[in-house]
mmCIF file of C-alpha atoms in Angstrom:
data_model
loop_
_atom_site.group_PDB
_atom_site.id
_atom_site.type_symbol
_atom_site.label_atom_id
_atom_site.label_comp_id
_atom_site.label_asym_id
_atom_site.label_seq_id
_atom_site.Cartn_x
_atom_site.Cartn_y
_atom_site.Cartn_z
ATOM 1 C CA UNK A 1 9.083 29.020 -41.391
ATOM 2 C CA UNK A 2 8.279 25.277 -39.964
ATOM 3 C CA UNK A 3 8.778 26.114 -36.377
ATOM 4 C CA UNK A 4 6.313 29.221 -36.833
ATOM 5 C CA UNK A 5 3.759 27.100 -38.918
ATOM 6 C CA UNK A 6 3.868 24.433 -36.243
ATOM 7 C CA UNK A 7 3.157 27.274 -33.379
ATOM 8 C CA UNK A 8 -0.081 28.243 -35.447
ATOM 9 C CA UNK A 9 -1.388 24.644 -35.271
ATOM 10 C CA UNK A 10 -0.450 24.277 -31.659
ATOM 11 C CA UNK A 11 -2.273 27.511 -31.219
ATOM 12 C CA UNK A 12 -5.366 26.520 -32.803
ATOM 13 C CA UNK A 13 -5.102 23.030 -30.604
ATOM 14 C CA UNK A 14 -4.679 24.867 -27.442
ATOM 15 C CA UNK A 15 -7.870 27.268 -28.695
ATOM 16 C CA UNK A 16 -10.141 24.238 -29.407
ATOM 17 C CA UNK A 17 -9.234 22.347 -25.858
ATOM 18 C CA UNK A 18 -9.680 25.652 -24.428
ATOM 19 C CA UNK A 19 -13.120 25.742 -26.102
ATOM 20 C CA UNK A 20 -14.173 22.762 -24.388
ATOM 21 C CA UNK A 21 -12.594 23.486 -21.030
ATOM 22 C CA UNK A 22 -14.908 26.948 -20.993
ATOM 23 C CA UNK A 23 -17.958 24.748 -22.086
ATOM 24 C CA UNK A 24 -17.803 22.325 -19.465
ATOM 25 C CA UNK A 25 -17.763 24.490 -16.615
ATOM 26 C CA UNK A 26 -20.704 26.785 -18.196
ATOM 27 C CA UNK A 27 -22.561 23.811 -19.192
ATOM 28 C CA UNK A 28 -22.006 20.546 -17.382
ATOM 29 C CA UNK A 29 -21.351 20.975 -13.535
ATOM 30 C CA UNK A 30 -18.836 19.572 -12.026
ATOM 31 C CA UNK A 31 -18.513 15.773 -11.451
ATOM 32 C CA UNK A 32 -15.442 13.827 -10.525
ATOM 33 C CA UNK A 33 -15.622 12.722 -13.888
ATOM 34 C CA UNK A 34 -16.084 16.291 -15.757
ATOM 35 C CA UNK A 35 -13.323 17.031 -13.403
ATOM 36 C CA UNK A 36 -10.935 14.300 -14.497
ATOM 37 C CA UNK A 37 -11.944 14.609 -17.937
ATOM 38 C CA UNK A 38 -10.753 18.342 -17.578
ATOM 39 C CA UNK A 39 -7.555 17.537 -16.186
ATOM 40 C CA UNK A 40 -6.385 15.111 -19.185
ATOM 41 C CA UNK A 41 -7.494 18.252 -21.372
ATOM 42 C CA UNK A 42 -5.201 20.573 -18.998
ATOM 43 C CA UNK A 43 -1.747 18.231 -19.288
ATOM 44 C CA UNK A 44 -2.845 18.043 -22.961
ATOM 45 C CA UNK A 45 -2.835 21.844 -23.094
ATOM 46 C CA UNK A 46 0.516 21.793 -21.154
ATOM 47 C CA UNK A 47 2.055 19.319 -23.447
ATOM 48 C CA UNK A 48 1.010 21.427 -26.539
ATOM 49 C CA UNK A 49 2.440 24.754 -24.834
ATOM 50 C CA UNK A 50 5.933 23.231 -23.772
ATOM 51 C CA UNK A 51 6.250 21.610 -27.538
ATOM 52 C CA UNK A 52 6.262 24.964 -29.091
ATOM 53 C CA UNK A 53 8.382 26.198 -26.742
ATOM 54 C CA UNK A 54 10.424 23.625 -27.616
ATOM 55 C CA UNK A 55 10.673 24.244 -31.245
ATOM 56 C CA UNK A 56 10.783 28.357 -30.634
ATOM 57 C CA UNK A 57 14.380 28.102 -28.790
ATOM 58 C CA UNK A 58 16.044 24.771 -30.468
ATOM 59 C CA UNK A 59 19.204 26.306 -31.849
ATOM 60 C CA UNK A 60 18.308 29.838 -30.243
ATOM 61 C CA UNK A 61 21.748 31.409 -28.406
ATOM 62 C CA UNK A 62 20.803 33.201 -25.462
ATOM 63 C CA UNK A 63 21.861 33.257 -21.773
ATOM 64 C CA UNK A 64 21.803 29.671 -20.269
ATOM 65 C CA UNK A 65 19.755 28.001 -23.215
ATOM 66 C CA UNK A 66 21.537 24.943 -23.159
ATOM 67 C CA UNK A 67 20.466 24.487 -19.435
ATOM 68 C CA UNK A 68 16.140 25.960 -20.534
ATOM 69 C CA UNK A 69 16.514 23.589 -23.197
ATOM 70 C CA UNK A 70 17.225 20.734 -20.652
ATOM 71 C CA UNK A 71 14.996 21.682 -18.842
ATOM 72 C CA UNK A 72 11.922 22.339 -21.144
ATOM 73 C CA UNK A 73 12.596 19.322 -23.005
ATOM 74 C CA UNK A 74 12.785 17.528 -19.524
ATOM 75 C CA UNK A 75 8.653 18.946 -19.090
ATOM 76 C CA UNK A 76 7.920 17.588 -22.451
ATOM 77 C CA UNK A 77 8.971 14.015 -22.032
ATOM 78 C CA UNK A 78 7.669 13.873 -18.577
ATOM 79 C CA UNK A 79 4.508 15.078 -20.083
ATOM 80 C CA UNK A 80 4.749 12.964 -23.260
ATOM 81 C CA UNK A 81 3.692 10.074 -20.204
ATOM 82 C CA UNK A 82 1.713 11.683 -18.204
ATOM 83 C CA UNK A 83 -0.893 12.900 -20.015
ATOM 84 C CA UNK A 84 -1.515 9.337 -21.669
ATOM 85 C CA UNK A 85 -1.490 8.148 -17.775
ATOM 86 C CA UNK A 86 -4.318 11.043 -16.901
ATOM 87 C CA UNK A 87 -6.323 9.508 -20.005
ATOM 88 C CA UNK A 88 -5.907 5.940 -18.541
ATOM 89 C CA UNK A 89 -7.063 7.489 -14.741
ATOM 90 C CA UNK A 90 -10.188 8.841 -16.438
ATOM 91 C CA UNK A 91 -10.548 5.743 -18.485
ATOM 92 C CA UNK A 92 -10.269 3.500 -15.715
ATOM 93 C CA UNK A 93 -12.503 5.414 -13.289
ATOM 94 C CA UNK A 94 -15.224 5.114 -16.316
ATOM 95 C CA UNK A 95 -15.444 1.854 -17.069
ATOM 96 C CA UNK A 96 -14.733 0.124 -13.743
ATOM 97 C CA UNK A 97 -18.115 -0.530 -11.442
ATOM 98 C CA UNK A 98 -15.703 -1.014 -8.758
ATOM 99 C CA UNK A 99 -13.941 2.091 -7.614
ATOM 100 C CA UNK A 100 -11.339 0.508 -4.602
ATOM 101 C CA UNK A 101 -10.268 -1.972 -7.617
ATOM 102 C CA UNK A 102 -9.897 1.065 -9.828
ATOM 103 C CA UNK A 103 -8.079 2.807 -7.392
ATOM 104 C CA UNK A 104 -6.005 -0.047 -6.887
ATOM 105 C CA UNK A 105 -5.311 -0.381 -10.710
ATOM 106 C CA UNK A 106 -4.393 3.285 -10.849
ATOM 107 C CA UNK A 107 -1.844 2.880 -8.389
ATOM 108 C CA UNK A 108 -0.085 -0.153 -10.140
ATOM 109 C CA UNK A 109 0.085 1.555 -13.251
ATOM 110 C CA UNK A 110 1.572 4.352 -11.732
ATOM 111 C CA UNK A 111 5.133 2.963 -10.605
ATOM 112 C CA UNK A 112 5.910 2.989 -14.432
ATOM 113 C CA UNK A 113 5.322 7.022 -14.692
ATOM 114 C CA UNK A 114 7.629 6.814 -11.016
ATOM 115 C CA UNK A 115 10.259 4.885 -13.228
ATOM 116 C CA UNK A 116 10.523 6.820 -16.384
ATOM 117 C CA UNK A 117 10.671 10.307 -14.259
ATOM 118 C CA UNK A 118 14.010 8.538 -12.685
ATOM 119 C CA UNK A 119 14.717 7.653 -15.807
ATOM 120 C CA UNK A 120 14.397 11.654 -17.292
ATOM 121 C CA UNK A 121 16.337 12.393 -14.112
ATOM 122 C CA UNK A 122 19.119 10.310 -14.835
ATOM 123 C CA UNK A 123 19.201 11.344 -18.665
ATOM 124 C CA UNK A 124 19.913 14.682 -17.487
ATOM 125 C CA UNK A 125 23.823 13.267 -16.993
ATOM 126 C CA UNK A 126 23.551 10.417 -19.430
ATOM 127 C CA UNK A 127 21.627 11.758 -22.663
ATOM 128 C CA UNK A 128 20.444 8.187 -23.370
ATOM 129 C CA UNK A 129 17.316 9.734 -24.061
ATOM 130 C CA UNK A 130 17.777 12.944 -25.691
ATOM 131 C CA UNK A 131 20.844 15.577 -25.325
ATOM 132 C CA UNK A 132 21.253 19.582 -25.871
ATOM 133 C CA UNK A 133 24.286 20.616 -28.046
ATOM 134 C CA UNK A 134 26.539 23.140 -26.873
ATOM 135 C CA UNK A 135 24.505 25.051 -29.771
ATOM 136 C CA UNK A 136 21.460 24.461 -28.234
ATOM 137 C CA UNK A 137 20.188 22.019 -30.812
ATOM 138 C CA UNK A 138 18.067 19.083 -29.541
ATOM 139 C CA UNK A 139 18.655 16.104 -30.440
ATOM 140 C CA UNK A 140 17.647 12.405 -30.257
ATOM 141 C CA UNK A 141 19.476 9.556 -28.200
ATOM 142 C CA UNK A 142 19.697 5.923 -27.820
ATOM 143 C CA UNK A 143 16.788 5.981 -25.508
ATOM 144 C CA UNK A 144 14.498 7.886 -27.094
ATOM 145 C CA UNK A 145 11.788 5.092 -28.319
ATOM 146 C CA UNK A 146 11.322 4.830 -24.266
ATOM 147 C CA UNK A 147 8.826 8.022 -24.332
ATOM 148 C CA UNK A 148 6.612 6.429 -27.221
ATOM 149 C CA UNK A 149 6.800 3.117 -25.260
ATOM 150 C CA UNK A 150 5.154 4.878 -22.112
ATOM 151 C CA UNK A 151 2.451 7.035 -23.491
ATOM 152 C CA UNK A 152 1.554 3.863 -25.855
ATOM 153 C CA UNK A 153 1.665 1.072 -23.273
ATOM 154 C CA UNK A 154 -0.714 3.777 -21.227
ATOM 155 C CA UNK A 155 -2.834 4.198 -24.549
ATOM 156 C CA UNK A 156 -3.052 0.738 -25.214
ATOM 157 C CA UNK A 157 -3.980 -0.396 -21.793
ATOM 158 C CA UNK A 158 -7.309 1.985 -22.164
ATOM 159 C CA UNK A 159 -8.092 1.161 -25.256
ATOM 160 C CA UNK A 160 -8.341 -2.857 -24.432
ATOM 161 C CA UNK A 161 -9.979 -2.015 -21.018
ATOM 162 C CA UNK A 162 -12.899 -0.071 -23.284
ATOM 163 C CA UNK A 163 -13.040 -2.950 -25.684
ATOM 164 C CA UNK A 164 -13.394 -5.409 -23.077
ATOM 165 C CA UNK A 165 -15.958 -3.595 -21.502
ATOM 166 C CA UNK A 166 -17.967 -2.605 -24.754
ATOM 167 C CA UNK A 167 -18.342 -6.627 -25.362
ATOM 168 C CA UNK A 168 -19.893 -6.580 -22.314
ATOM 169 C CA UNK A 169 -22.847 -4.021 -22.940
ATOM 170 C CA UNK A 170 -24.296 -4.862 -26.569
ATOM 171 C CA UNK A 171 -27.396 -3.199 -25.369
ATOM 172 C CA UNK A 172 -27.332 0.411 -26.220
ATOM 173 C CA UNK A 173 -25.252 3.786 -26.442
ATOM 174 C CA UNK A 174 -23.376 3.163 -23.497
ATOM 175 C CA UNK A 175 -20.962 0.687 -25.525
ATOM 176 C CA UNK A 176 -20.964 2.905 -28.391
ATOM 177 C CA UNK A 177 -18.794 5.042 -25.283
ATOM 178 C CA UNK A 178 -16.808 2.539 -24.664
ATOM 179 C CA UNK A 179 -16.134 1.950 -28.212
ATOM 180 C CA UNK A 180 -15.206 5.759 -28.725
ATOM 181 C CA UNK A 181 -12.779 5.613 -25.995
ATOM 182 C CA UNK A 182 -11.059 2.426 -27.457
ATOM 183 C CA UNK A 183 -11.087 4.850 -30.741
ATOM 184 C CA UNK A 184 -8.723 7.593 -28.706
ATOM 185 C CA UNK A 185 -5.718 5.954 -29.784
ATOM 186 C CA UNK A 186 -6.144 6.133 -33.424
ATOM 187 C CA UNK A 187 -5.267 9.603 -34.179
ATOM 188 C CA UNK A 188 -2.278 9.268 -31.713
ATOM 189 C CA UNK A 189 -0.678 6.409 -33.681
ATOM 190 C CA UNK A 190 -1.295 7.837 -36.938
ATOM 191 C CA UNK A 191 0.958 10.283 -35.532
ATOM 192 C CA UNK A 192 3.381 8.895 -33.672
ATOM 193 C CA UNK A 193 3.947 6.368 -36.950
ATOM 194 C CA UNK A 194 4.467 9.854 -38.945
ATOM 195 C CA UNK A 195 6.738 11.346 -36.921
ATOM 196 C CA UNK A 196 8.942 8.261 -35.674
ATOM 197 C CA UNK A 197 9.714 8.410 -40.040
ATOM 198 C CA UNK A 198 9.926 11.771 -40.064
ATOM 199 C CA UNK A 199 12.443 13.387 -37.922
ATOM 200 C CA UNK A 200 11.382 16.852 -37.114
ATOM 201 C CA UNK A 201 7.999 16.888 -38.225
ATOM 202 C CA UNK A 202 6.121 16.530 -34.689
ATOM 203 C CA UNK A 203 2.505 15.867 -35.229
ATOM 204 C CA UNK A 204 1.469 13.465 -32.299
ATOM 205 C CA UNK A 205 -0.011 15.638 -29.445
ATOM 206 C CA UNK A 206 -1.405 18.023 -32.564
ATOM 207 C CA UNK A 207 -3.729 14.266 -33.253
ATOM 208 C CA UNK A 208 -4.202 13.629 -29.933
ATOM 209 C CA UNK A 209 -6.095 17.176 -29.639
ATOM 210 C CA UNK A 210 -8.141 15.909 -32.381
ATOM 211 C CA UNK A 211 -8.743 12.979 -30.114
ATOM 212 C CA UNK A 212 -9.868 14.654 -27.749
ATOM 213 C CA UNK A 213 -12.576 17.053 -29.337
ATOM 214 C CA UNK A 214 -13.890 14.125 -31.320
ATOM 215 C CA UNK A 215 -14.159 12.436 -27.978
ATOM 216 C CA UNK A 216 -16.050 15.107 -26.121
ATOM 217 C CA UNK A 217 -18.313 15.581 -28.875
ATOM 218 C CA UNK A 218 -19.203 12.205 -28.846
ATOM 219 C CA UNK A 219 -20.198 13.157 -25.122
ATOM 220 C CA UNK A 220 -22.169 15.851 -26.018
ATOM 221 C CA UNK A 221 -24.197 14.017 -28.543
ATOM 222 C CA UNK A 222 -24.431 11.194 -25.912
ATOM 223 C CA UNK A 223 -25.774 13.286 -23.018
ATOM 224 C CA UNK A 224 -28.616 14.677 -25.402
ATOM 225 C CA UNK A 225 -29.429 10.813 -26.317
ATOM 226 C CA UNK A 226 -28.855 9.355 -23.073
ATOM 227 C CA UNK A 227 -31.006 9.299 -19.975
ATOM 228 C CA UNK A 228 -28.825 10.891 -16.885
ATOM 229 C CA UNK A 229 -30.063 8.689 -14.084
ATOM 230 C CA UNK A 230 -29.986 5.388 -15.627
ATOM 231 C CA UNK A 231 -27.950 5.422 -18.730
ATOM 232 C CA UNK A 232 -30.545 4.109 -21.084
ATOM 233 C CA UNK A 233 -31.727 6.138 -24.229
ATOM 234 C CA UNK A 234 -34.124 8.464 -23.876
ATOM 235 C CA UNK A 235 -37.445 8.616 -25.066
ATOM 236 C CA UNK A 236 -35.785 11.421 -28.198
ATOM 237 C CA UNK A 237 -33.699 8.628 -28.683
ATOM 238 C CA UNK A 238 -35.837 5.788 -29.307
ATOM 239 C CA UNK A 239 -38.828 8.154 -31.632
ATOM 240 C CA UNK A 240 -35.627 8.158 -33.972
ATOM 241 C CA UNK A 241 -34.832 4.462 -33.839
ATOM 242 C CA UNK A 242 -38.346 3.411 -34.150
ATOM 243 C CA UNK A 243 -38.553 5.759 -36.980
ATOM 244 C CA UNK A 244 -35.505 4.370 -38.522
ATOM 245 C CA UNK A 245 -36.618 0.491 -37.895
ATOM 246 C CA UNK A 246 -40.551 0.792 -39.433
ATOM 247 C CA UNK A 247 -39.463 2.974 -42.169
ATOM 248 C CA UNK A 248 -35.932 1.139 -43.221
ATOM 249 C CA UNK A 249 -38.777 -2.223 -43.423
ATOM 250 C CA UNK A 250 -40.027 -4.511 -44.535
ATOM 251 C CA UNK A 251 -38.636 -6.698 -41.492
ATOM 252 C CA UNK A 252 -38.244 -10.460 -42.095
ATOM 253 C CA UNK A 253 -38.170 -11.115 -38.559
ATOM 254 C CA UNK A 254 -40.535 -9.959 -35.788
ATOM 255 C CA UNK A 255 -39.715 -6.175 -34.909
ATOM 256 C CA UNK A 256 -41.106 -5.556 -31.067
ATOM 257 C CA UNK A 257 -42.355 -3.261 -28.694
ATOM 258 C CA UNK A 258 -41.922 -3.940 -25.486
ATOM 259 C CA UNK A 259 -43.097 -1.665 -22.519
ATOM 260 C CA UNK A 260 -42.857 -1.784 -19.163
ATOM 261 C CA UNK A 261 -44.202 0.301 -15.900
ATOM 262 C CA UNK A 262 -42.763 -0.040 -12.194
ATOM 263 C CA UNK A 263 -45.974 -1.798 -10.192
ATOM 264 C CA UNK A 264 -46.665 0.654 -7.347
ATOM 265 C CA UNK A 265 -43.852 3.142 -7.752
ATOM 266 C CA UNK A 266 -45.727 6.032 -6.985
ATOM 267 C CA UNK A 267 -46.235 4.849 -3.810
ATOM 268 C CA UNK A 268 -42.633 3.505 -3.380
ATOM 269 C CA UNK A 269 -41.558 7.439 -3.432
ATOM 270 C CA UNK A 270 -44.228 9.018 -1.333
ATOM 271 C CA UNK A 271 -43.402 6.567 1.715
ATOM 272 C CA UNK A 272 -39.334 6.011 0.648
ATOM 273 C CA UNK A 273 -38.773 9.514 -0.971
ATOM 274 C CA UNK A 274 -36.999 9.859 -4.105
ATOM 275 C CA UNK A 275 -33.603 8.682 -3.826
ATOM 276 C CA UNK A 276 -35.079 5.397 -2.129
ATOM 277 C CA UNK A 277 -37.420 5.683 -5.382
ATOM 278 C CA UNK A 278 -33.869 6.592 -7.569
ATOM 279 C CA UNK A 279 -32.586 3.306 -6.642
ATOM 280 C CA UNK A 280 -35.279 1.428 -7.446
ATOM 281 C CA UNK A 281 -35.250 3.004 -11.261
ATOM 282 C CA UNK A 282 -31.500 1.979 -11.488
ATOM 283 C CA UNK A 283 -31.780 -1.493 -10.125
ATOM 284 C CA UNK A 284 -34.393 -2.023 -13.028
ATOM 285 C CA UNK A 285 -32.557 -0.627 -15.423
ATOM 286 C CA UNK A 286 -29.436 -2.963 -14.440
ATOM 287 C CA UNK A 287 -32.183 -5.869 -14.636
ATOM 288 C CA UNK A 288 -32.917 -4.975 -18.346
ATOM 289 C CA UNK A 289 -29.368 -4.357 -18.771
ATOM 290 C CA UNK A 290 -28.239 -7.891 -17.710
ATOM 291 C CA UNK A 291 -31.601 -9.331 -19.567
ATOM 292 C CA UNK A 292 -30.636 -8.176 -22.881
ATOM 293 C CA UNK A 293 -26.854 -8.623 -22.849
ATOM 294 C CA UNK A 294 -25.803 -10.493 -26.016
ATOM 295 C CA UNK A 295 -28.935 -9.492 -28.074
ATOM 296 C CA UNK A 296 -30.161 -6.923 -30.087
ATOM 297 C CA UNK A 297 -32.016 -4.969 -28.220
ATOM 298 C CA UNK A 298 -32.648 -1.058 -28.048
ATOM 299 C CA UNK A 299 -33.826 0.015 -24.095
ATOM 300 C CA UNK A 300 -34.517 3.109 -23.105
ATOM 301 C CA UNK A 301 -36.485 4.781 -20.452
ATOM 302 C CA UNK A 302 -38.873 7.348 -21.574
ATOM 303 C CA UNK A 303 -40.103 9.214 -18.669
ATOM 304 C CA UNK A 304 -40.810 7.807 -14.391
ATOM 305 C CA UNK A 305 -41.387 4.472 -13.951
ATOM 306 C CA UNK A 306 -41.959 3.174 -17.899
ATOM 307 C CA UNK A 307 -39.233 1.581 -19.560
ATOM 308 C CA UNK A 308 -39.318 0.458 -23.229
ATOM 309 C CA UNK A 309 -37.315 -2.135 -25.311
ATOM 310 C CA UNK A 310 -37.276 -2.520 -29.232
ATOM 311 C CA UNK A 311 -36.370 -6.095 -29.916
ATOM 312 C CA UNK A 312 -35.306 -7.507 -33.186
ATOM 313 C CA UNK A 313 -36.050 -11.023 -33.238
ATOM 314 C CA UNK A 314 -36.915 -14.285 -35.572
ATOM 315 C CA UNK A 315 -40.399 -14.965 -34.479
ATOM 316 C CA UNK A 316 -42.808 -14.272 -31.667
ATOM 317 C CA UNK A 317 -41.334 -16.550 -29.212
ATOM 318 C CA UNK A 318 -38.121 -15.259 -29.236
ATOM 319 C CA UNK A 319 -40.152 -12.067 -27.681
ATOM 320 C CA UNK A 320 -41.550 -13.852 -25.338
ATOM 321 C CA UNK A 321 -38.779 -15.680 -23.687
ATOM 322 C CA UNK A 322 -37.162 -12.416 -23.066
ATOM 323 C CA UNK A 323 -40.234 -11.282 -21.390
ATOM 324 C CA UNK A 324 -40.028 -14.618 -19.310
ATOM 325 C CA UNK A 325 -36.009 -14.032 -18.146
ATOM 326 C CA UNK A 326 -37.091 -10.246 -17.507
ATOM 327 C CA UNK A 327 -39.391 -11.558 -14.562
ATOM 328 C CA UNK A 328 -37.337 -14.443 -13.642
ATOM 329 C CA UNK A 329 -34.216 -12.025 -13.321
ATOM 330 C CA UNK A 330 -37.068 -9.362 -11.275
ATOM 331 C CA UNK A 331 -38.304 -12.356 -8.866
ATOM 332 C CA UNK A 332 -34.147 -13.509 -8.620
ATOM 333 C CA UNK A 333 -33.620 -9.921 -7.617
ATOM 334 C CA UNK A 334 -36.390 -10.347 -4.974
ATOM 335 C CA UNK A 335 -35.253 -13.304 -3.499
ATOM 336 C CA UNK A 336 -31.534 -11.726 -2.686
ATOM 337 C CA UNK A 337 -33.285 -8.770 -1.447
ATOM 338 C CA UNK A 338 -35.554 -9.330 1.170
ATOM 339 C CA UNK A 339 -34.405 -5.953 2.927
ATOM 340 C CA UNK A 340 -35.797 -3.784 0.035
ATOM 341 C CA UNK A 341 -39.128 -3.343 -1.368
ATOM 342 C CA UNK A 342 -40.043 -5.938 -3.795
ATOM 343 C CA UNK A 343 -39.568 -5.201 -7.276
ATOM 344 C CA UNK A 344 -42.469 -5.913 -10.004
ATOM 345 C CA UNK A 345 -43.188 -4.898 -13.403
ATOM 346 C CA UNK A 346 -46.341 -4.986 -15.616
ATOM 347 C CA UNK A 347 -45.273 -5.807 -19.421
ATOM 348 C CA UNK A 348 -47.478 -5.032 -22.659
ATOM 349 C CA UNK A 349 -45.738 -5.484 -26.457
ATOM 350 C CA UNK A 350 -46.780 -5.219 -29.805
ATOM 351 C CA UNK A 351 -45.368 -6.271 -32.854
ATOM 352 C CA UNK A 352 -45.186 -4.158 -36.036
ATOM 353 C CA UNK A 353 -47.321 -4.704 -39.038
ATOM 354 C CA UNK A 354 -46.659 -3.323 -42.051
ATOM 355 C CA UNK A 355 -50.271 -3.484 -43.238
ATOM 356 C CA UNK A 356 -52.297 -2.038 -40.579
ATOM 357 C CA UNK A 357 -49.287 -0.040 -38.951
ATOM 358 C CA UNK A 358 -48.622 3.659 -40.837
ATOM 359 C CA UNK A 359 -45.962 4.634 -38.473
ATOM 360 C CA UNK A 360 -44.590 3.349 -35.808
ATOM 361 C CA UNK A 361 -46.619 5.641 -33.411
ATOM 362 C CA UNK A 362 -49.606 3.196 -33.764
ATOM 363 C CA UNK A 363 -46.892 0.459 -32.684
ATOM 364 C CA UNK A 364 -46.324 2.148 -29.819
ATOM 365 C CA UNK A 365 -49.561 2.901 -28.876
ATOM 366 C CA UNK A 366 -50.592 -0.459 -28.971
ATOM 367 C CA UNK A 367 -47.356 -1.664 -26.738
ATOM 368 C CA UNK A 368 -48.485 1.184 -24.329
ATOM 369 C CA UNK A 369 -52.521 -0.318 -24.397
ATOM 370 C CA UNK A 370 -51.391 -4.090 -23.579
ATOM 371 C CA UNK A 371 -48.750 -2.778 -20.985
ATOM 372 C CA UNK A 372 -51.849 -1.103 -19.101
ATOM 373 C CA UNK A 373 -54.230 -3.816 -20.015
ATOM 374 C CA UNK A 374 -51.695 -6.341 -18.445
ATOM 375 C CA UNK A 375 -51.369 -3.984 -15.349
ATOM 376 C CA UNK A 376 -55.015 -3.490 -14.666
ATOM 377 C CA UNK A 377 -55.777 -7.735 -14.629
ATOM 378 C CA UNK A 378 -53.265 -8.143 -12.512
ATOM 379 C CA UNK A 379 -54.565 -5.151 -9.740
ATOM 380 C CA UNK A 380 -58.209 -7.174 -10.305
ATOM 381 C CA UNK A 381 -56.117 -10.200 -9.377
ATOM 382 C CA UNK A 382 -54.411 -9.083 -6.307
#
C-alpha cells in the first residue's frame, strides 16, 4: 500500500515536470539556457522514474532480481548526484558574466561526480554503500550518507554562488532570481532531514520537483516583468510599483522620478543598425546597473531609448548626486571607449507631492516634461 501510494506521487511529479518540459518548447524557444534548464528537469524526471522502480521490485522474486536491483539502485545513486550537479551547471552558467571561468568551474566540480561513480562501481563488490539481499531487499550500508553528501555539497555550492551574486545586484528583479535559486535547496533539505529519520519513507526528489516548478514559475512571472534585452523591469512593471509607492504614502523621504533618453540614438541605428544600436541599450543599462548598486532604486526601461529609475531617498540631494555619478560613470565609459560612439543621456525627474499629485501618472508626466525640457537646452546648446 506505501510503495503504490509513493508511485502515485512520483507520477504526479513526473506529470508536473512534464508540464513544464511541453511549455517550454511551445512557448520559450530554445536558448542554451532553456536548454540546460530542460536537462536538470530531464535527470529529475529520470531520478523520479528509477525511484519507483526501485520501490516496485524491493523484495520482488523474479528471474535475476538481485542482479536489476543492483543495477537500478546503481542508476539511482548515480543520479541522486547528478542531477544536483546539472542544477549547479545551469546555476553556474546563470550567474557567471564570464563563461571560460564558468566552464572552468564546471569542470572542477566535476571530478567529484568522476569519484563517487568509482565509488558506485566499487560498491558493487563492497556494499559499503548499499547491498541487495539474496531476497532482493535493499538495504542501507556503512557508506550510505556519501550520496546525501554529493547532491548537498552540489546544492550548497549553488545556493552560496546565488547569494553571493544577489548581494551584488540590489537593484531590481534580477536578484530577486538569484535569490530564488539560492531558495532551490529548501524543499530538498526538508526532505532529505525527513527521510535520513525515517527509514523508508523517501520524500527528497518528490521536494525537489516542488523545487523545481516553484522555480520555473518564478521564471514565468519574471519574463512577463522583465525586459528581454536588458534585464531591467519593464514599463508593466514599474505602473505597478509606482502605483504601490504613491498610494502605500505618505513618504517621509523624497520619492523620485527619474527619466532618461539615449541623446541621438535614432541616428546611432540608422548609420550602425540595430545590434550596433542593441549594444548601446545594454551598455546603458549596465551603467545604471553599476550606478545604483547598494541603493534602493527601482530601474526599468520602458520602451527604445528611455530608461526610468524610482529612487527612494532622504532629501533632494540625495537625487541629485545619483544623477551626478550617472554622467560621471557615462563620460568614464567614454573615456575607455574611444572606438565606440560616445554615449550621452538627457535626464529630467520629478519628485512626488502628495498635494498637487492624484496619482502617480502626473509624477510621471512631469519626470517625462523635464527629461525633454533638459534635452531640448542642451540641442540649443550644441
Amino acid at each position: 500500500m506505501q510503495s503504490a501510494l509513493y508511485v502515485e506521487i512520483t507520477l504526479t511529479g513526473i506529470l508536473l515536470l512534464t508540464i513544464i518540459l511541453v511549455n517550454q518548447r511551445s512557448f520559450m524557444g530554445v536558448s542554451a539556457l532553456q536548454r540546460q534548464f530542460n536537462n536538470m528537469v530531464y535527470t529529475l524526471i529520470a531520478i523520479l522514474v528509477i525511484d519507483a522502480a526501485c520501490w516496485l521490485i524491493d523484495g520482488k522474486i523474479f528471474p535475476y532480481a538481485r542482479e536489476v536491483s543492483l543495477i537500478v539502485e546503481s542508476w539511482y545513486y548515480f543520479f541522486n548526484g547528478f542531477m544536483p550537479f546539472m542544477w549547479l551547471v545551469y546555476t553556474e552558467t546563470t550567474i557567471s558574466s564570464n563563461s571560460k571561468a564558468a566552464r572552468r568551474r564546471i569542470h572542477w566540480l566535476a571530478t567529484l561526480l568522476v569519484l563517487y561513480v568509482g565509488v558506485l562501481i566499487w560498491n558493487l563488490k563492497s556494499g559499503w554503500v548499499f547491498v541487495i539481499s539474496d531476497e532482493n531487499v535493499y538495504r542501507r550500508g556503512e557508506g550510505y550518507a556519501i550520496s546525501a553528501a554529493i547532491a548537498y555539497i552540489y546544492l550548497g555550492y549553488s545556493t552560496a554562488r546565488a547569494l553571493i551574486k544577489a548581494s551584488q545586484n540590489k537593484w531590481g528583479s534580477q536578484s530577486k532570481q538569484y535569490y530564488m535559486m539560492a531558495a532551490f535547496i529548501i524543499p530538498p533539505v526538508i526532505g532529505g532531514i525527513v527521510q535520513m529519520l525515517y527509514y523508508g519513507v523517501n520524500y527528497i526528489w518528490i521536494c525537489t520537483s516542488v523545487s523545481a516548478v516553484m522555480f520555473y514559475i518564478d521564471l514565468l512571472n519574471r519574463q512577463i516583468s522583465t525586459e528581454a534585452l536588458t534585464g531591467l523591469n519593464n514599463r508593466r512593471e514599474l505602473d505597478k510599483f509606482l502605483q504601490r509607492e504613491t498610494r502605500e504614502g505618505p513618504h517621509t523621504e523624497t520619492l523620485a522620478l527619474i527619466m532618461m533618453d539615449i541623446d541621438a540614438f535614432k541616428q546611432v541605428n540608422d548609420t550602425y543598425g540595430h545590434y550596433y544600436g542593441d549594444s548601446i541599450l545594454i551598455t546603458v543599462s549596465d551603467i545604471l546597473k553599476q550606478s545604483c548598486k547598494d541603493t534602493p532604486a527601482f530601474l526599468a526601461r520602458i520602451g527604445g531609448d528611455e530608461f526610468c529609475i524610482v529612487y527612494p531617498a532622504n532629501d533632494i540631494e540625495v537625487v541629485e548626486g545619483l544623477i551626478a555619478k550617472i554622467q560621471y560613470n557615462i563620460i568614464t565609459w567614454n573615456a575607455s571607449h574611444r572606438d565606440m560612439v560616445q554615449i550621452s543621456l538627457s535626464i529630467g525627474y520629478s519628485t512626488w507631492d502628495k498635494e498637487i499629485d492624484k496619482s502617480y501618472e502626473t509624477l510621471y508626466k512631469r519626470a517625462d516634461q523635464n527629461m525633454y525640457k533638459a534635452k531640448r537646452t542642451k540641442k540649443l546648446s550644441a
